[in-house]
GROMACS .gro file of C-alpha atoms in nm:
model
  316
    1UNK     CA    1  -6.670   0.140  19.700
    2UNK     CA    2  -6.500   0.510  19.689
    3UNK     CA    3  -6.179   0.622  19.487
    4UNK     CA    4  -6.074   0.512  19.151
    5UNK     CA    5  -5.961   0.160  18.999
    6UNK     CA    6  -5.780   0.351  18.764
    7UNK     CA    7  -5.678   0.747  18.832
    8UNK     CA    8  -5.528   0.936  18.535
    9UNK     CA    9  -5.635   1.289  18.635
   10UNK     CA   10  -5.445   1.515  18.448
   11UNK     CA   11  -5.247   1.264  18.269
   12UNK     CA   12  -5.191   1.283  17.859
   13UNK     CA   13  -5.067   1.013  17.629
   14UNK     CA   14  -5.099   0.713  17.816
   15UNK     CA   15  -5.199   0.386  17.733
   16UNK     CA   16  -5.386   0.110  17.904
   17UNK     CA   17  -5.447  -0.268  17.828
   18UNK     CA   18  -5.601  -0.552  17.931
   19UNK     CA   19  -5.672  -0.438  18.301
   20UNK     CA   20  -5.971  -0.549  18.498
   21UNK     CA   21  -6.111  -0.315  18.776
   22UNK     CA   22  -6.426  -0.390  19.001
   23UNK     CA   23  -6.537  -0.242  19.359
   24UNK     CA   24  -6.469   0.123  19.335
   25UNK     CA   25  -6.650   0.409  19.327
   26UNK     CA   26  -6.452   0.479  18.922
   27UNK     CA   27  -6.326   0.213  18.761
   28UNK     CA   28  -6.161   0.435  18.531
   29UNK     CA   29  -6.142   0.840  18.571
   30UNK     CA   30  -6.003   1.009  18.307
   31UNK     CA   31  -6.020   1.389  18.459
   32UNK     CA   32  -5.930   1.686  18.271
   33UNK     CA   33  -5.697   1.412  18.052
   34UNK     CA   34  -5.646   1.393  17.714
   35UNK     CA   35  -5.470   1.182  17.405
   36UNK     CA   36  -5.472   0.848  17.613
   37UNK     CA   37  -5.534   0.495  17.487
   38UNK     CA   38  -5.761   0.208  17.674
   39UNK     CA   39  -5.788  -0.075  17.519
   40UNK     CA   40  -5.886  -0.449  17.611
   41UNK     CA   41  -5.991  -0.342  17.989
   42UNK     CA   42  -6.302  -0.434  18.191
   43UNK     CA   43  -6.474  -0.277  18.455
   44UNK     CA   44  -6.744  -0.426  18.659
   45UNK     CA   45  -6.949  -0.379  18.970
   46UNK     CA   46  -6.818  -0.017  19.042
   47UNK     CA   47  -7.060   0.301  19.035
   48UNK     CA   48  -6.907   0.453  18.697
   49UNK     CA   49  -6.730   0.207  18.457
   50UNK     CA   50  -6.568   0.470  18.243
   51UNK     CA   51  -6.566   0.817  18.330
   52UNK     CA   52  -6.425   1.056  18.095
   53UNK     CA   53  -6.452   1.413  18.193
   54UNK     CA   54  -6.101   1.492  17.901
   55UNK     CA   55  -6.086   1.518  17.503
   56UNK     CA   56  -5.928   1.301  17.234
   57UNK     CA   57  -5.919   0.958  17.397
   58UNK     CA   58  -5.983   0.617  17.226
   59UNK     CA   59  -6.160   0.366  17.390
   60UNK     CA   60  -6.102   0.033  17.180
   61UNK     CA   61  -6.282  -0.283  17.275
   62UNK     CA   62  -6.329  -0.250  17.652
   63UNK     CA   63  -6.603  -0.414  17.844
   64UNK     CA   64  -6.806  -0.222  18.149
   65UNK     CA   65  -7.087  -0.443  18.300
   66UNK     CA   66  -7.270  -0.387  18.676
   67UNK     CA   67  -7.207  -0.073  18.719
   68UNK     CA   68  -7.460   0.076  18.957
   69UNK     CA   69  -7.479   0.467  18.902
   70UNK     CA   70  -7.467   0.650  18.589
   71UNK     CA   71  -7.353   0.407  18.365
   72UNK     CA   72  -7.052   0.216  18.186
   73UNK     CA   73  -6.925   0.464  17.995
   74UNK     CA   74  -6.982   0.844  18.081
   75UNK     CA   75  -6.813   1.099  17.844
   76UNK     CA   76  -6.816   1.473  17.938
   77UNK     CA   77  -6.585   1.655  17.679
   78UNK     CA   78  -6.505   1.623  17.316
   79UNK     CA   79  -6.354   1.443  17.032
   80UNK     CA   80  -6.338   1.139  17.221
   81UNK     CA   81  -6.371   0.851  17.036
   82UNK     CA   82  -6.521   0.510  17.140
   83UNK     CA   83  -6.497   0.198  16.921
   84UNK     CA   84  -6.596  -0.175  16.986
   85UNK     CA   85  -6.676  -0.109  17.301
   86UNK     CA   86  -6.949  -0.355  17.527
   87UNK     CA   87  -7.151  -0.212  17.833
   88UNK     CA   88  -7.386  -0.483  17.963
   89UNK     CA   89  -7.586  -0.437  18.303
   90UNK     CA   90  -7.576  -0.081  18.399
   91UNK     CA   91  -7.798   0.191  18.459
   92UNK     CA   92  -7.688   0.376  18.140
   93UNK     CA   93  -7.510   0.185  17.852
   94UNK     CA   94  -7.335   0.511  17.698
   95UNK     CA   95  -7.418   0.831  17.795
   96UNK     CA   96  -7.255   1.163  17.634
   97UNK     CA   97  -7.328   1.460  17.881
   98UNK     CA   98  -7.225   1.790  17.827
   99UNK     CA   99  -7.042   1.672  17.506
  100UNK     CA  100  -6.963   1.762  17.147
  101UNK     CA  101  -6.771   1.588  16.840
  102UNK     CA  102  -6.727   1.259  16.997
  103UNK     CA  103  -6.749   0.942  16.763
  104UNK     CA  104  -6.884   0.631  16.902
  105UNK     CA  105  -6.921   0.379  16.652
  106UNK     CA  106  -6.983   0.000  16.669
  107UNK     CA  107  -7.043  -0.044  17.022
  108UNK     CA  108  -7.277  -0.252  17.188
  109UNK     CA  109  -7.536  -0.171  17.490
  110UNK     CA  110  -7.717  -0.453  17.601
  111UNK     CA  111  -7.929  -0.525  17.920
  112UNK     CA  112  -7.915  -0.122  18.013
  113UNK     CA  113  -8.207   0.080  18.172
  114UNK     CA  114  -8.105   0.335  17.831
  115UNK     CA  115  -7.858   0.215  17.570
  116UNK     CA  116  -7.744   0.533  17.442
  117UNK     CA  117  -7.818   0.850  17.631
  118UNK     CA  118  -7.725   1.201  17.548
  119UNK     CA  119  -7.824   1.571  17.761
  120UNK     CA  120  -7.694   1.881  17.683
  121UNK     CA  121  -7.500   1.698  17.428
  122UNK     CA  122  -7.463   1.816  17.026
  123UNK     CA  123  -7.281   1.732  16.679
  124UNK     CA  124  -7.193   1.415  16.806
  125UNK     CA  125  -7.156   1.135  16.556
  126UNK     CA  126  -7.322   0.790  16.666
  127UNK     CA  127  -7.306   0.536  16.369
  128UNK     CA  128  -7.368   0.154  16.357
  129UNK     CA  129  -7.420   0.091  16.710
  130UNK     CA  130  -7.647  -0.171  16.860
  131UNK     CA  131  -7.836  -0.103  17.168
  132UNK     CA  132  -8.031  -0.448  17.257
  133UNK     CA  133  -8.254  -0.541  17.501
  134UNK     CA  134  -8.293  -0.164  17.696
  135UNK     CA  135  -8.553  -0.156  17.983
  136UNK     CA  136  -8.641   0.189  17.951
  137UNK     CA  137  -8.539   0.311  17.612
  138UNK     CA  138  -8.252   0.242  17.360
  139UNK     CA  139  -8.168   0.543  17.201
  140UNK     CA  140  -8.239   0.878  17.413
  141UNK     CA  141  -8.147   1.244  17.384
  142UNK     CA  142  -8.324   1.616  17.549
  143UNK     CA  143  -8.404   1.898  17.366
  144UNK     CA  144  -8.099   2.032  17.445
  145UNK     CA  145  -7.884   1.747  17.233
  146UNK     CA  146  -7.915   1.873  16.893
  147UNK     CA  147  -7.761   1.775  16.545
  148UNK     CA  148  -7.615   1.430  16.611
  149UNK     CA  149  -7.625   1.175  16.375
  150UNK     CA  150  -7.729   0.771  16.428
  151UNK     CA  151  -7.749   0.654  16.105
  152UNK     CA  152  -7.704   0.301  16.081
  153UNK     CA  153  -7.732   0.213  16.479
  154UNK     CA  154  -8.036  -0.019  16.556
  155UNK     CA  155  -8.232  -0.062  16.894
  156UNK     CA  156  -8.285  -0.445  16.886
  157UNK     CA  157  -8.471  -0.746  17.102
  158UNK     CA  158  -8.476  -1.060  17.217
  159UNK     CA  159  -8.684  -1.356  17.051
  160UNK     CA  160  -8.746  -1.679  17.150
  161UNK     CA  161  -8.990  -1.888  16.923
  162UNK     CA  162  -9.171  -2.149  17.114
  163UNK     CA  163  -9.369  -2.412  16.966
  164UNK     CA  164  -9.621  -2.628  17.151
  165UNK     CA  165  -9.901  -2.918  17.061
  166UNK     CA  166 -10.251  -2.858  17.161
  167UNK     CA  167 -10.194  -2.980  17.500
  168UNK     CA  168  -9.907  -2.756  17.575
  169UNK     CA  169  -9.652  -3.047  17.513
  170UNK     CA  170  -9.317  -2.887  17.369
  171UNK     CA  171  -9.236  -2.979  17.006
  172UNK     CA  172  -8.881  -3.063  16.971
  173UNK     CA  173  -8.688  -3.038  16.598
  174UNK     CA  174  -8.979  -2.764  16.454
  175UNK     CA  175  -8.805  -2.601  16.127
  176UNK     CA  176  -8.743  -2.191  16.242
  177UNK     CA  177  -8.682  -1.889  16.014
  178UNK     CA  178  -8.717  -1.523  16.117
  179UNK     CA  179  -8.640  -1.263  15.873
  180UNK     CA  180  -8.646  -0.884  15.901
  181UNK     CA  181  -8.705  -0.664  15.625
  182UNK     CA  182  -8.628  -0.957  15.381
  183UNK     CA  183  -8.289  -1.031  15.547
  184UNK     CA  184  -8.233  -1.329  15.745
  185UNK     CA  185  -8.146  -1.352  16.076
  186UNK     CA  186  -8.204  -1.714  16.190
  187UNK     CA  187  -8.279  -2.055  16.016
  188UNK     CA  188  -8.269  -2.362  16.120
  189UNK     CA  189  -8.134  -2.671  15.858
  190UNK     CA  190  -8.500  -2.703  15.697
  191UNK     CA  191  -8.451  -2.342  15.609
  192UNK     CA  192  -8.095  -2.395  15.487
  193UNK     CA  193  -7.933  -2.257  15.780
  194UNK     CA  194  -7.721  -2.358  16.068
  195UNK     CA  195  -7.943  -2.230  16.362
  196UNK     CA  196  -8.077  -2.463  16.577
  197UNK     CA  197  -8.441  -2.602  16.560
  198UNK     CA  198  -8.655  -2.604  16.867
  199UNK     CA  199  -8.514  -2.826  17.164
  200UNK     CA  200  -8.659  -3.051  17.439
  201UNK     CA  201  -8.879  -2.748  17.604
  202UNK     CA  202  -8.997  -2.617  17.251
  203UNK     CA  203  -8.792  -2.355  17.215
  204UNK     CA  204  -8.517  -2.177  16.998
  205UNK     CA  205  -8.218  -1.995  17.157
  206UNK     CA  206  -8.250  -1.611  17.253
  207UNK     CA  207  -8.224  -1.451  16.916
  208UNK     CA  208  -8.150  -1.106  16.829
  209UNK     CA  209  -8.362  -0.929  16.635
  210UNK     CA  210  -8.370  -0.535  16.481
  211UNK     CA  211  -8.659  -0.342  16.569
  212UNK     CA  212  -8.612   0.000  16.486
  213UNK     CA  213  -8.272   0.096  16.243
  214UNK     CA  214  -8.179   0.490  16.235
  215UNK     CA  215  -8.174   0.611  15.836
  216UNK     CA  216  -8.056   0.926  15.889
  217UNK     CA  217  -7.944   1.201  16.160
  218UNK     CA  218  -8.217   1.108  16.435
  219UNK     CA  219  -8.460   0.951  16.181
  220UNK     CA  220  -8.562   0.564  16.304
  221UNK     CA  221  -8.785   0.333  16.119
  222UNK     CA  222  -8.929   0.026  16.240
  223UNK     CA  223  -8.818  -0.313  16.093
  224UNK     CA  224  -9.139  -0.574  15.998
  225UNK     CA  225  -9.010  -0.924  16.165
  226UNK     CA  226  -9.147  -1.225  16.030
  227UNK     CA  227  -9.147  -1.577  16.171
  228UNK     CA  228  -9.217  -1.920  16.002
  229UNK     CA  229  -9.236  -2.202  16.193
  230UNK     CA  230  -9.239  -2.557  15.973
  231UNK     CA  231  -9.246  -2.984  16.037
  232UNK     CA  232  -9.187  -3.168  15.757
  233UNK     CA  233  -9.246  -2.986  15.451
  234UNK     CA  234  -9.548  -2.789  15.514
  235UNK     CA  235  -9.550  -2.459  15.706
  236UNK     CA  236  -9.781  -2.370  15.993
  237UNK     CA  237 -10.097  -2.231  15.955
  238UNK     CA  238 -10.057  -1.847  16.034
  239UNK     CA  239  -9.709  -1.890  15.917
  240UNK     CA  240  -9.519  -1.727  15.861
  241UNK     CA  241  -9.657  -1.434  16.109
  242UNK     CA  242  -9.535  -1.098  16.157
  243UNK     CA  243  -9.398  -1.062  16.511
  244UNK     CA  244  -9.376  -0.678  16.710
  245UNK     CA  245  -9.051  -0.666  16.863
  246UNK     CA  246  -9.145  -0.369  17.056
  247UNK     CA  247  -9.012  -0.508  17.380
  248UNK     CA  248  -8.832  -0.889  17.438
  249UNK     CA  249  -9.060  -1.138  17.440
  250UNK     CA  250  -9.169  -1.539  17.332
  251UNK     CA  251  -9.383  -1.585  17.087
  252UNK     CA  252  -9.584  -1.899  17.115
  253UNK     CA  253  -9.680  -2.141  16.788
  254UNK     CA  254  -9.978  -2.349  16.879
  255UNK     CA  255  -9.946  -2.698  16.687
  256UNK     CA  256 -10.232  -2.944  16.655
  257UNK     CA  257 -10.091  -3.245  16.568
  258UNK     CA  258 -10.360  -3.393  16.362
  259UNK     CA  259 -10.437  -3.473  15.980
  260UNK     CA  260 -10.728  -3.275  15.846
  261UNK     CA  261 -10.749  -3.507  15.520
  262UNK     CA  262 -10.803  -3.800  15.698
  263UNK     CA  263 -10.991  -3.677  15.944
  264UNK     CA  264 -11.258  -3.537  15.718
  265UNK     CA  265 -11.280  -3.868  15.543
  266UNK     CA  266 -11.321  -4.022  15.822
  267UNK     CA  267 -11.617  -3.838  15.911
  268UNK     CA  268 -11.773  -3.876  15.586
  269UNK     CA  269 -11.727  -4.235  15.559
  270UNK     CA  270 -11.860  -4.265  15.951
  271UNK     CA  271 -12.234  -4.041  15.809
  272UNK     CA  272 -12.257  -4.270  15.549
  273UNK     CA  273 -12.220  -4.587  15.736
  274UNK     CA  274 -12.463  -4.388  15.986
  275UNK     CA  275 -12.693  -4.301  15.718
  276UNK     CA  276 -12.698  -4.702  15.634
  277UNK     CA  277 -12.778  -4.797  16.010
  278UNK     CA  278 -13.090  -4.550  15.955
  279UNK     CA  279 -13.177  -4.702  15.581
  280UNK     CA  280 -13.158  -5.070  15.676
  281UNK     CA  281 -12.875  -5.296  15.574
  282UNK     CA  282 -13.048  -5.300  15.198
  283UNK     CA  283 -12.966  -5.019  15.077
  284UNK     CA  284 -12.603  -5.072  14.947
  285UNK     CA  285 -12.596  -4.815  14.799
  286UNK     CA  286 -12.496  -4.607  15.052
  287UNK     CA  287 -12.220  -4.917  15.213
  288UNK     CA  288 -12.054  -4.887  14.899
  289UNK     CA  289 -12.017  -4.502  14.939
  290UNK     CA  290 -11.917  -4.560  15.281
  291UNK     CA  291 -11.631  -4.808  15.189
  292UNK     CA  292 -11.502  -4.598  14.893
  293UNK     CA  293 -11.515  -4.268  15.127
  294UNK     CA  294 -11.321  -4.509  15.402
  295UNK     CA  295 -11.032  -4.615  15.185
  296UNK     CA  296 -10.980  -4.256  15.024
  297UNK     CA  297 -10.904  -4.136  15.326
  298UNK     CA  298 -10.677  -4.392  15.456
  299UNK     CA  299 -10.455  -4.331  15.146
  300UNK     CA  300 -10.472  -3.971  15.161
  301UNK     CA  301 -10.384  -3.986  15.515
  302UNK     CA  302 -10.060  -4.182  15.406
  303UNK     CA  303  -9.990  -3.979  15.147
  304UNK     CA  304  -9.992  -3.672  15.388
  305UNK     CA  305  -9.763  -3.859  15.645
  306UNK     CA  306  -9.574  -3.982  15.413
  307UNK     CA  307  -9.491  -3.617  15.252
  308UNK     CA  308  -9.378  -3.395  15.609
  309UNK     CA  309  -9.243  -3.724  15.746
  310UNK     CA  310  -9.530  -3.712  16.010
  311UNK     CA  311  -9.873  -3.535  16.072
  312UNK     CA  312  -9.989  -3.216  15.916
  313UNK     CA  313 -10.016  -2.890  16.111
  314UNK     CA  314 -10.183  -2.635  16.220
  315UNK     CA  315 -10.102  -2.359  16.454
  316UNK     CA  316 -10.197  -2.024  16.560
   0.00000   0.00000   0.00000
């Protein structure tokens, strides 16, 4: 579309709530404004969401998703401040150009070609924001942005476990626990949480994990993401696993569902009985072996069954 959902060109000290806007060229245009208050509104399928060009406005909890150009929420000026604020969908999630002293803080990016993008833009202060699931890049400034400060904002992924028998058949009710950097940030009730365990197709919900987490100033250190996958009592084999969360992705647990006690008895007690076939029926010596080989690993296969409340596993 053309024109503006919302014009307040030149306008100071006003306030808007709870509007929606969708099909213009703006959804909101701020121009050469200052001191106003938006709060609760949502703009959608435009070409800007929010386009700021003034100084000193607050942008509480507002929504821009769809928006086809430069973004959902474009700032050029200073000592704006954006709080709570979602953009989902768009080309750019935030973008600061040309801009100096704003505060964002808090605000989500998700689903954005760049979560956070800054040119020409200094001494900005970005702190605790989450950018998740960016195509291109999360957090991204020029040489020309210089002394702004991200501590505490993380670039962030999604996970889904998957967990599958040796066929490929999904495994429904597998135990799930990821944890980054010692924190935990899914577990299912075998874990002693109240996430969900795998479902009908094998698989958890999306789940959000940290990658990278800013320290200090433009400093970002990579999280290590762990994963244990568990039936019964017992965990996996190559479990738990650390997981890259580079990029969104499913990770796959491969789960034979066999016993490995009884099967190795088994096959001892089937060489001895062998061995007796080769000997003659006389020797029973080696029967006896057979038979005692036999029943240990029946009752060690029990006892295994009996302990994860169904068969051991492995996985890779």
């Amino acid at each position: 579309g053309t024109g503006c959902g919302f014009n307040l060109t030149g306008r100071t000290n006003v306030t808007i709530k709870n509007v929606i806007v969708t099909g213009w060229q703006y959804g909101f245009y701020l121009y050469y404004s200052s001191n106003n208050t938006l709060t609760n509104n949502t703009a959608y399928n435009n070409y800007y969401g929010f386009r700021i060009y003034g100084s000193n406005n607050t942008l509480t909890n507002n929504t821009a998703y769809n928006n086809t150009y430069v973004g959902g929420f474009y700032i050029s000026g200073p000592y704006n401040t954006l709080i709570n604020n979602t953009a989902n969908n768009n080309w750019n999630g935030f973008c600061l150009g040309s801009s100096s002293y704003n505060n964002l803080s808090e605000n989500t990016a998700l689903n954005n070609w760049y979560g956070f993008k800054l040119y020409n833009s200094s001494s900005n202060t970005l702190h605790s924001n989450w950018a998740i699931n960016s195509t291109t890049q999360a957090y991204r400034w020029d040489n020309d942005s210089t002394s702004n400060d991200f501590t505490g904002s993380v670039a962030a992924n999604y996970l889904c476990v998957e967990v599958v028998g040796c066929a490929g058949v999904p495994l429904q009710g597998v135990e799930v626990k990821v944890v980054v950097d010692g924190v935990t940030v899914y577990a299912s009730p075998g874990f002693e949480g109240t996430n969900a365990t795998t479902g009908r197709d094998g698989k958890t919900p999306w789940i959000i994990v940290p990658f990278q987490t800013c320290i200090s100033g433009t400093t970002f250190v990579e999280n290590t993401t762990m994963v244990t996958v568990r039936v019964g009592e017992l965990n996996a084999i190559n479990s738990p696993r650390e997981v890259n969360m580079a990029t969104s992705h499913t990770e796959v647990f491969i789960v034979f569902i066999i016993s490995f006690a009884l099967d190795f008895m088994v096959e001892l007690a089937l060489w001895f009985f062998l061995s007796v076939q080769l000997t003659g029926f006389g020797n029973m010596g080696y029967l006896v072996v057979g038979v005692i080989f036999l029943v240990q690993a029946v009752l060690v296969g029990f006892f295994v069954l009996r302990k994860v409340g169904g068969w051991v596993v492995a996985a890779g």
